XYZ file of C-alpha atoms in Angstrom:
498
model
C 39.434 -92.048 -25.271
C 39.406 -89.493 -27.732
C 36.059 -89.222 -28.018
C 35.385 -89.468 -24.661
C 37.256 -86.388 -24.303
C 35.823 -84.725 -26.793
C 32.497 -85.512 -25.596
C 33.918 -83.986 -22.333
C 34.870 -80.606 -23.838
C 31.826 -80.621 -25.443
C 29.834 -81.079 -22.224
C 31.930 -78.759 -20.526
C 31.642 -75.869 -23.328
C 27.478 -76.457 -23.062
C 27.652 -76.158 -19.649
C 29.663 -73.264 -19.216
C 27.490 -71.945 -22.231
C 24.372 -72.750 -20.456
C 25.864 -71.207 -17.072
C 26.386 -68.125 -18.544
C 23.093 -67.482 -20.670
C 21.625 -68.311 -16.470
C 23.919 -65.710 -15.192
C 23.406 -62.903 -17.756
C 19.468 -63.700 -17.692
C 19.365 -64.071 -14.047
C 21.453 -60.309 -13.897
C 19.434 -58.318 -16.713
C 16.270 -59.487 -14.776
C 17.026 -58.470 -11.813
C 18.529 -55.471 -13.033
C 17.407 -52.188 -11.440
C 17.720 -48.278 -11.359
C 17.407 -46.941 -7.917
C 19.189 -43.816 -8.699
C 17.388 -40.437 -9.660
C 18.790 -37.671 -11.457
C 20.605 -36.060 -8.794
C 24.085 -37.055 -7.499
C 25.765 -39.484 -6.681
C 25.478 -40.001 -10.509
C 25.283 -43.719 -10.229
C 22.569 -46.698 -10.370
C 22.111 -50.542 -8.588
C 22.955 -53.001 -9.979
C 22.249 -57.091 -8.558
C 22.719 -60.559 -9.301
C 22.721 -63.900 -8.760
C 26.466 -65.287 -8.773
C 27.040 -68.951 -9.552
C 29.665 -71.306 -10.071
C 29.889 -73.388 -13.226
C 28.063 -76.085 -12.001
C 24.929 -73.523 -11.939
C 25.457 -73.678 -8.121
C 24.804 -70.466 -5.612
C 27.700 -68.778 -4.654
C 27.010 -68.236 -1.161
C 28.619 -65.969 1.208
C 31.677 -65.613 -0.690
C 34.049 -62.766 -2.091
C 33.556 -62.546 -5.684
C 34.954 -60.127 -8.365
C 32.983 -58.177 -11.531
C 34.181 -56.150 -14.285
C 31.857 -53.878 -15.807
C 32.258 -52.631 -19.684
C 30.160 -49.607 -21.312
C 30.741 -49.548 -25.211
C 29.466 -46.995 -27.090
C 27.560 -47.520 -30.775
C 28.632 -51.523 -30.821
C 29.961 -54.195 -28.472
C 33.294 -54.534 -28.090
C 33.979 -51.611 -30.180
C 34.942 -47.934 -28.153
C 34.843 -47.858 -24.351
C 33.459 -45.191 -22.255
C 33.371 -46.762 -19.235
C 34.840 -49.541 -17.199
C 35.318 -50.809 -13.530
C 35.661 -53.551 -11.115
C 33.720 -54.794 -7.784
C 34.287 -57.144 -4.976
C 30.931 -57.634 -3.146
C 30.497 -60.455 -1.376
C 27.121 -62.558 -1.841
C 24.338 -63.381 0.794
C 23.060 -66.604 1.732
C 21.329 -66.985 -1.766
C 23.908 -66.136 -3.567
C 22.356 -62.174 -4.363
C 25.255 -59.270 -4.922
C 24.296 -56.228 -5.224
C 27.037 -53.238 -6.534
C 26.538 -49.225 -7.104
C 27.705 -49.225 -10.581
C 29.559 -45.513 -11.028
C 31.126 -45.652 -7.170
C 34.749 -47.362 -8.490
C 35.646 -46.134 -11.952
C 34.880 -43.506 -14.111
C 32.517 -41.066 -13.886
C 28.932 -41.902 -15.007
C 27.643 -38.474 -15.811
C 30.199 -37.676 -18.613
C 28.790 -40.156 -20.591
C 26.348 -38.099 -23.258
C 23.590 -41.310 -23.067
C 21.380 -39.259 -25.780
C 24.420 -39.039 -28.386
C 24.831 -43.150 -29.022
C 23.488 -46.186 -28.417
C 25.645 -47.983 -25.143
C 26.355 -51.641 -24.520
C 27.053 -53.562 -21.226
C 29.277 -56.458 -20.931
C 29.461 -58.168 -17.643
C 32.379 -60.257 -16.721
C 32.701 -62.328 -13.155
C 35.190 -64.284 -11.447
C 33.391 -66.493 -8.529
C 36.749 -66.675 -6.547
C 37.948 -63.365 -6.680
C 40.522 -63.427 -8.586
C 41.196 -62.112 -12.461
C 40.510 -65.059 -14.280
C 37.174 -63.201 -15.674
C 34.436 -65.376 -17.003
C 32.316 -63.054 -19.939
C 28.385 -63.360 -18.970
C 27.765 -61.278 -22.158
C 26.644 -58.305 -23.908
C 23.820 -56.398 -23.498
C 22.464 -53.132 -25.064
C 21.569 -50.563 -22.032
C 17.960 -49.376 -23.057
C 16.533 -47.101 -20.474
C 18.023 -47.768 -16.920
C 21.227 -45.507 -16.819
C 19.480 -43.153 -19.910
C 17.568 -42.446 -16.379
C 20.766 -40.467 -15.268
C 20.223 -38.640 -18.488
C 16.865 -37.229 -17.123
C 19.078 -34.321 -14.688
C 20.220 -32.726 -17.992
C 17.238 -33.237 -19.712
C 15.184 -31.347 -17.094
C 17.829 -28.376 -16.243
C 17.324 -25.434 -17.902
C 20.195 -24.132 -19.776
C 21.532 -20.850 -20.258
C 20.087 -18.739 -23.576
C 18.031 -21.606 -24.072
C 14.013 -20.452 -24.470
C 11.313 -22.462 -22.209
C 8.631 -22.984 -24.142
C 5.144 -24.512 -23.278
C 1.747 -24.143 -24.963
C -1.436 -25.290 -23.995
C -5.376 -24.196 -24.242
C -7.668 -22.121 -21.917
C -10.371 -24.211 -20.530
C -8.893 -27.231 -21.579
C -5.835 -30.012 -19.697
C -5.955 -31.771 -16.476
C -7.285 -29.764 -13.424
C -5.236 -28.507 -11.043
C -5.211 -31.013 -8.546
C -4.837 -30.212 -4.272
C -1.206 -29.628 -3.994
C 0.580 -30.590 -0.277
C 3.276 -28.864 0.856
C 3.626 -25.372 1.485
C 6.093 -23.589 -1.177
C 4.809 -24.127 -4.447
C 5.884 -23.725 -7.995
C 3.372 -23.801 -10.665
C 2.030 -23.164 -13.805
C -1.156 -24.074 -14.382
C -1.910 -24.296 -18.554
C -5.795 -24.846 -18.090
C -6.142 -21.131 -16.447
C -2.761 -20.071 -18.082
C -1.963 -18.643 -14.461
C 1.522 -18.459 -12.782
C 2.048 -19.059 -9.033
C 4.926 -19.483 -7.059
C 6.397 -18.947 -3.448
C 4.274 -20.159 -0.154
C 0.727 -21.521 0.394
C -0.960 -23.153 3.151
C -4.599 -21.602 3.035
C -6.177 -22.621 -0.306
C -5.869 -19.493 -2.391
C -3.770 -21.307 -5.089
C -6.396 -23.950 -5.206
C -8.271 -23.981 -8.328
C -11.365 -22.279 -7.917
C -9.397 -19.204 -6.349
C -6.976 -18.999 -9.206
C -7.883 -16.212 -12.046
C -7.724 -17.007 -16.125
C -4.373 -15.188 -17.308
C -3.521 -14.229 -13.406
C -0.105 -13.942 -11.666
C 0.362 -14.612 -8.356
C 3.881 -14.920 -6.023
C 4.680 -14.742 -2.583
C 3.289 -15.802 0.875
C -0.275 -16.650 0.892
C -0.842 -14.108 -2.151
C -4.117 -14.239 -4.145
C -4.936 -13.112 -7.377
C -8.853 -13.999 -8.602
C -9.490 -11.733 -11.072
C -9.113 -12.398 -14.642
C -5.767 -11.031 -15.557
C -5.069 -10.133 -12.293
C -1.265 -9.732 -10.460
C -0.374 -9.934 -6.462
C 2.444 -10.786 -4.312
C 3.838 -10.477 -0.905
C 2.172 -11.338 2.142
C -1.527 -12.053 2.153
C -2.221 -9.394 -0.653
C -5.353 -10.430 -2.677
C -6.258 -9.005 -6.222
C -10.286 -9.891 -6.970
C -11.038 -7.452 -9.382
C -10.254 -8.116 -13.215
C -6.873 -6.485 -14.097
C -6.283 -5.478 -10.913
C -2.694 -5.914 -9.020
C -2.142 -6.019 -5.457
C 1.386 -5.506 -3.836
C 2.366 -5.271 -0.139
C 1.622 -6.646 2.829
C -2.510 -7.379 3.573
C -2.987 -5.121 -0.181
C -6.296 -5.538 -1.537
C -7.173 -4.564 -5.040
C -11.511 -5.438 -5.345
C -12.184 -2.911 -8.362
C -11.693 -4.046 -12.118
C -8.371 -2.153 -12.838
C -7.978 -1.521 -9.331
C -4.242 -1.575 -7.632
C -3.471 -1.360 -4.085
C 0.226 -1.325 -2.190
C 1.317 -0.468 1.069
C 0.396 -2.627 4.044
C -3.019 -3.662 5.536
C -4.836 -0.914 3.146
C -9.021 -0.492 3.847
C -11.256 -3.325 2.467
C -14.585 -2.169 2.992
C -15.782 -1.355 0.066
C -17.679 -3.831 -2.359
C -16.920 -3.290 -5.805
C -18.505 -5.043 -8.758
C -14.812 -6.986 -9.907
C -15.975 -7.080 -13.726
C -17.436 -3.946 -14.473
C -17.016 -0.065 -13.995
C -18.019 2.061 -11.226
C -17.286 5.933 -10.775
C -17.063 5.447 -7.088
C -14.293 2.695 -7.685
C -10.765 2.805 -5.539
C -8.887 2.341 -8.243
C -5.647 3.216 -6.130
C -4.678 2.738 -3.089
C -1.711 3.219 -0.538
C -2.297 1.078 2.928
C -0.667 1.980 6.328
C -2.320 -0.071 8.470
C -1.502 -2.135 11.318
C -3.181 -5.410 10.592
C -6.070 -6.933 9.436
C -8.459 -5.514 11.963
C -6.454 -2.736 11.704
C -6.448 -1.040 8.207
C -5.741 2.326 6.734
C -5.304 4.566 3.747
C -2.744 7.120 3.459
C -3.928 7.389 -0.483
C -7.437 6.712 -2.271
C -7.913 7.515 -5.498
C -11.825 6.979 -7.073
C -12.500 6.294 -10.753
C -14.184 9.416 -11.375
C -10.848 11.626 -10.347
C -11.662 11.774 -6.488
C -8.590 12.037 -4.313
C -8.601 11.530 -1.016
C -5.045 11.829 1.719
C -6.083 10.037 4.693
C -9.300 9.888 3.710
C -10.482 6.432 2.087
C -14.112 7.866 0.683
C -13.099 11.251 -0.588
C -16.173 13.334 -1.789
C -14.406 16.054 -3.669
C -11.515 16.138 -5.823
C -8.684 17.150 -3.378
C -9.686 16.008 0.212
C -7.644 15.931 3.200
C -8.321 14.142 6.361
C -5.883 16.183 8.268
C -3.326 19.185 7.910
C -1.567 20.239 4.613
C 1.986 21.742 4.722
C 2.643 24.127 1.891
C 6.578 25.076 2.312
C 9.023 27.746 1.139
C 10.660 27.538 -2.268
C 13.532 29.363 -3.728
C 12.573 32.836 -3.679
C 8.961 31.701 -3.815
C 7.171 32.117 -0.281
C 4.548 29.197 0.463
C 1.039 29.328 -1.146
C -1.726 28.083 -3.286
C -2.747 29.971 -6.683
C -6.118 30.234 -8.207
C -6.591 30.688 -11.756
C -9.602 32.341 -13.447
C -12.141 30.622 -15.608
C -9.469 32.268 -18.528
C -6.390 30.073 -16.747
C -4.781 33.429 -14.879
C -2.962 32.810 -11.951
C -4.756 36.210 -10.469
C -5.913 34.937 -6.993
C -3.549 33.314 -4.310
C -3.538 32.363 -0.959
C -0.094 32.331 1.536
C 2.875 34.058 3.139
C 3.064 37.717 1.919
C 6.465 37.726 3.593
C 8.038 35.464 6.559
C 5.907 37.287 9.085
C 2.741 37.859 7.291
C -0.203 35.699 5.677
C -2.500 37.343 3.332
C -4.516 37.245 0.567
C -3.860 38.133 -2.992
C -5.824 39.512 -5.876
C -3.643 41.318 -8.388
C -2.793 43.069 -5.086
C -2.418 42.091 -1.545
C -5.949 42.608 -0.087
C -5.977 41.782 3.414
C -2.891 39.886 5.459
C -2.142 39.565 9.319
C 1.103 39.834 10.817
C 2.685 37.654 13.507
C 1.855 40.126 16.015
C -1.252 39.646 15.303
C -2.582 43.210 13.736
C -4.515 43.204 10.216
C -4.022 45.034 6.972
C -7.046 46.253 4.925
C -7.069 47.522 1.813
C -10.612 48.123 0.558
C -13.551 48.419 3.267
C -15.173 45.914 5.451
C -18.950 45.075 4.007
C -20.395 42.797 6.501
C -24.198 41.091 5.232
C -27.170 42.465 6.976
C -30.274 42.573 4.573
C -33.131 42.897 6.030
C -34.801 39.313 4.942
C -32.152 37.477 6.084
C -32.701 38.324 9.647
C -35.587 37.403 12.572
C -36.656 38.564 15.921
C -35.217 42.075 15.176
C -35.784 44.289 18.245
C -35.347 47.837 18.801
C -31.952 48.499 20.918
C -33.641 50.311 24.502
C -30.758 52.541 26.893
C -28.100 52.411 24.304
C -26.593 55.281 25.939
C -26.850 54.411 29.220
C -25.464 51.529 28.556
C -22.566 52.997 26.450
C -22.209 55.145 29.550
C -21.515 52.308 32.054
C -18.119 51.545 29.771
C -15.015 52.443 30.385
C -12.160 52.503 28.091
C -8.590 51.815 28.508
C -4.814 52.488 27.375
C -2.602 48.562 28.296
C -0.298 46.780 26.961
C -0.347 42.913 25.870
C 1.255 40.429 28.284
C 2.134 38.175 25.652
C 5.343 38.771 24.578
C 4.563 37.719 20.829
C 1.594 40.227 19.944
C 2.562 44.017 19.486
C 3.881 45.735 22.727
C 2.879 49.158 21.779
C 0.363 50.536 23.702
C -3.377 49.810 23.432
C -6.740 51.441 23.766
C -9.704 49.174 24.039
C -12.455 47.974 26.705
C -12.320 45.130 28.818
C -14.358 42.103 28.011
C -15.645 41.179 31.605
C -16.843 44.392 32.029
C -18.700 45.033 28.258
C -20.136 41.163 29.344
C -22.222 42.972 32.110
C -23.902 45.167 30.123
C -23.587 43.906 26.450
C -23.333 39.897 27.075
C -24.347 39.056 23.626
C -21.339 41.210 22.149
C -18.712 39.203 24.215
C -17.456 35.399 23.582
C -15.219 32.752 25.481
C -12.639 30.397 23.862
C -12.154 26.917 25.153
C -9.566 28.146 27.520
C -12.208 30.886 29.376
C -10.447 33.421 27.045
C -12.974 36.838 26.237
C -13.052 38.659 23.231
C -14.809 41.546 21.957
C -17.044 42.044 19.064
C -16.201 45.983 18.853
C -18.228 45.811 15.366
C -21.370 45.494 17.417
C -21.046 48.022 19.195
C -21.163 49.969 16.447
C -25.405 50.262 16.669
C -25.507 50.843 20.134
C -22.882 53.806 19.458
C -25.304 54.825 16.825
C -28.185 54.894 18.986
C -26.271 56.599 21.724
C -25.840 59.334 19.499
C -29.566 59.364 18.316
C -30.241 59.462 22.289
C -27.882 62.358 22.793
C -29.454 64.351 19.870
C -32.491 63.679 21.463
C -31.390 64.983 24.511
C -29.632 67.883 22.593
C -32.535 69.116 20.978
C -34.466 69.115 24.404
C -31.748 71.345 25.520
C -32.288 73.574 22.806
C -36.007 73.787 23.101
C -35.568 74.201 26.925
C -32.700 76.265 26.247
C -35.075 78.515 24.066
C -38.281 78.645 26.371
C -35.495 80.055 28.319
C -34.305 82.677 26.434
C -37.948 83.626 25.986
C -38.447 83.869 29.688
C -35.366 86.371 30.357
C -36.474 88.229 27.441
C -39.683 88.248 29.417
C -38.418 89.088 32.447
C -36.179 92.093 30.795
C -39.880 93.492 29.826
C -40.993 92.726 32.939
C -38.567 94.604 34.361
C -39.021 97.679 32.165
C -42.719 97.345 32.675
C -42.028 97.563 36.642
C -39.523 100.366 36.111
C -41.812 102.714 34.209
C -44.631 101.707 36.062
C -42.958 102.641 39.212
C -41.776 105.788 37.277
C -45.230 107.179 36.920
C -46.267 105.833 40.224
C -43.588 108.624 41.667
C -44.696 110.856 38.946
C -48.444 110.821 40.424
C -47.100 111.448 44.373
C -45.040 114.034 43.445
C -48.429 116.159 41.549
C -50.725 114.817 44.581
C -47.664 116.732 46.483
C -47.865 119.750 44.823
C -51.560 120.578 45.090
């Protein structure tokens, strides 16, 4: 009988022996990690639960404690909990290991080697059957992998690689976009959806961030919206900004892209800055161009000289300074300028005022008005004819301005209409039907007036002496007469007498 028991025990130990090597087996192989490194910081764990007669537990409430010892089993727990799942049809449990007892992420799983021990009770209750010990090898050092990727504070990232060499950058989905790309040593991140962060757009040693930003050119930098930098070295900021010369850089929004720089080499005629205003991409506009070879251009995108405006310039008042541009001589003096004189008057200076204007419109010279007229510059010259008679037809005039704004003292002059009729050519209209005089021309006809009248003149004093000549003719005359009728009476009176 003894033996018979004995033999029982025995039987009874092997199987319970045997059942649990199945269970422990049948759990570690079925063991796996669905979690990722991200919360909840826990991972699956499943099973097969059977009784001790290696049957499947079907259907039924059962209870597991779960042991986590650190460096060696049995030895210092770090974590430890209980379940009550209840099995399917084939026995299978499955349990979220880290949902009823401590907290998973605390444990440091790079520090130590960690242990599981798995202990079941098929009915439920706390009579705890041990499956075993097992060493935890890599599926919870998977919850490890959220603090081995974060980046911690005053910690350096550090990653090295060769140009020309690595994987290729493969065709990335999605739309925002972090990467860095060790083959090209090139930085992008932001949005994408148009293939300019593909590899063949991407520049060695470029930069690019943003929406839809491209940078080319070797060494190149762009970001914002659409901004593209082609040219080597060149950087592109904005909105549309495009940067095509080697060295080139371009802001502002929707700047000019016309011109069609060599990227990799040096041209004089180069934008090499550029400030965009535009509207859109059919659109575009430079408020700022600057060319390589010191060309600046306001408004103007192709300037051909080294200041040039597309537009008007304001020059204001300073201090005690009134507005104005200096010009210095080939020695560096400031001798010439250009501006107000005072608030009301506009001039020219030369180490004096020379000529200004005032706001009523009256001008102030102080030297003498040379106007060109050599000879060989000139064609189809013509003698004036009837200067004078011309000059005679005239008629000047004493008036006073309507406009309120020119001087209201009074006026001599000639009115335009009627100079038109007989000197046309000395008489222009503005846009607005506006006449004006040029009183300067009619300076020659004056002259020949005067050449007329001293024509005339010395006619007069030809005629004038013929006519002296003839009284002084007639006086003799006269005499003659009178003595001849003298010694007419003489002869009666003797002719008398006898």
């Amino acid at each position: 009988m003894k033996n018979k028991t004995l033999h029982l025990h025995m039987r009874t130990n092997n199987l319970l022996s045997d059942f649990r090597t199945l269970i422990i087996a049948i759990i570690l192989l079925l063991l796996c990690l669905l979690a990722k490194a991200q919360a909840p910081k826990q991972f699956s764990f499943q099973g097969v639960a059977r009784d001790a007669a290696g049957k499947v537990v079907a259907n039924q409430l059962i209870r597991l404690r779960l042991t986590i010892y650190k460096t060696a089993p049995n030895s210092n727990i770090k974590f430890e909990e209980e379940h009550t799942p209840i099995t399917n049809i084939n026995g299978v449990f499955t349990i979220p290991v880290g949902s009823a007892g401590m907290d998973l992420s605390a444990i440091d799983w790079k520090e130590s080697e960690y242990y599981l021990q798995v202990e079941i009770d098929p009915t439920s209750g706390n009579n705890f059957i041990d499956l075993g010990t097992t060493q935890l090898l890599s599926v919870p050092y998977a919850l490890h992998a959220a603090e081995a990727n974060k980046l911690k504070n005053d910690d350096p990232i550090f990653m090295t690689g060769n140009l020309g060499q690595g994987a290729l950058l493969p065709v990335i989905p999605g739309q925002s976009k972090f990467i860095w790309y060790p083959r090209k040593a090139a930085f992008r991140f932001g949005f994408e959806n148009t293939g300019v962060w593909d590899d063949a757009q991407i520049g060695n040693y470029s930069f690019a961030f943003g929406n839809n930003s491209s940078a080319t050119g070797e060494a190149s930098f762009a970001g914002g919206l659409n901004s593209i930098a082609s040219g080597n070295y060149s950087m592109a900021f904005g909105e549309g900004a495009v940067a095509k010369a080697r060295g080139g850089v371009a802001f502002g929004r929707w700047g000019e892209n016309d011109d069609d720089p060599d990227p990799k080499n040096l041209a004089l005629n180069d934008r090499i800055f550029q400030i965009g205003d535009g509207n859109g991409a059919n659109s575009r506009h430079n408020v700022v161009t600057i060319l390589r070879n010191g060309k600046v251009g306001i408004g103007a995108s192709d300037p051909d000289y080294t200041m040039d405006l597309r537009g008007r310039m304001r020059i204001r008042y300073f201090g005690t300074e009134t507005a104005g541009i200096f010009f210095n001589t080939k020695n560096g003096n400031p001798d010439g300028f250009v501006g107000m004189k005072t608030d009301t008057e506009v001039g020219l200076y030369l180490k004096t005022w020379k000529f200004w204007v005032n706001d009523q419109g009256n001008g102030y010279l102080n030297g003498n008005l040379i106007q060109t007229s050599d000879r060989r510059l000139k064609t189809n010259i013509q003698p004036f004819k009837n200067s004078l008679g011309k000059v005679n037809g005239l008629q000047g005039y004493h008036y006073n301005w309507e406009d309120k704004t020119r001087d209201q003292t009074m006026q001599t002059g000639l009115i335009a209409q009627e100079v038109e009729q007989v000197f046309p050519e000395l008489v222009s209209t503005n846009k607005d039907g506006f006449k004006s005089v040029n009183y300067i021309g009619l300076v020659p006809h004056l002259i020949e007036s005067v050449k007329e009248l001293k024509s005339k003149t010395d006619e007069i004093a030809v005629l004038r002496k013929e006519l002296e000549g003839m009284r002084e003719m007639g006086k003799r005359l006269e005499l003659l007469e009178a003595s001849l009728n003298k010694g007419a009476g003489v002869a009666e009176i003797k002719t008398a007498a006898k």
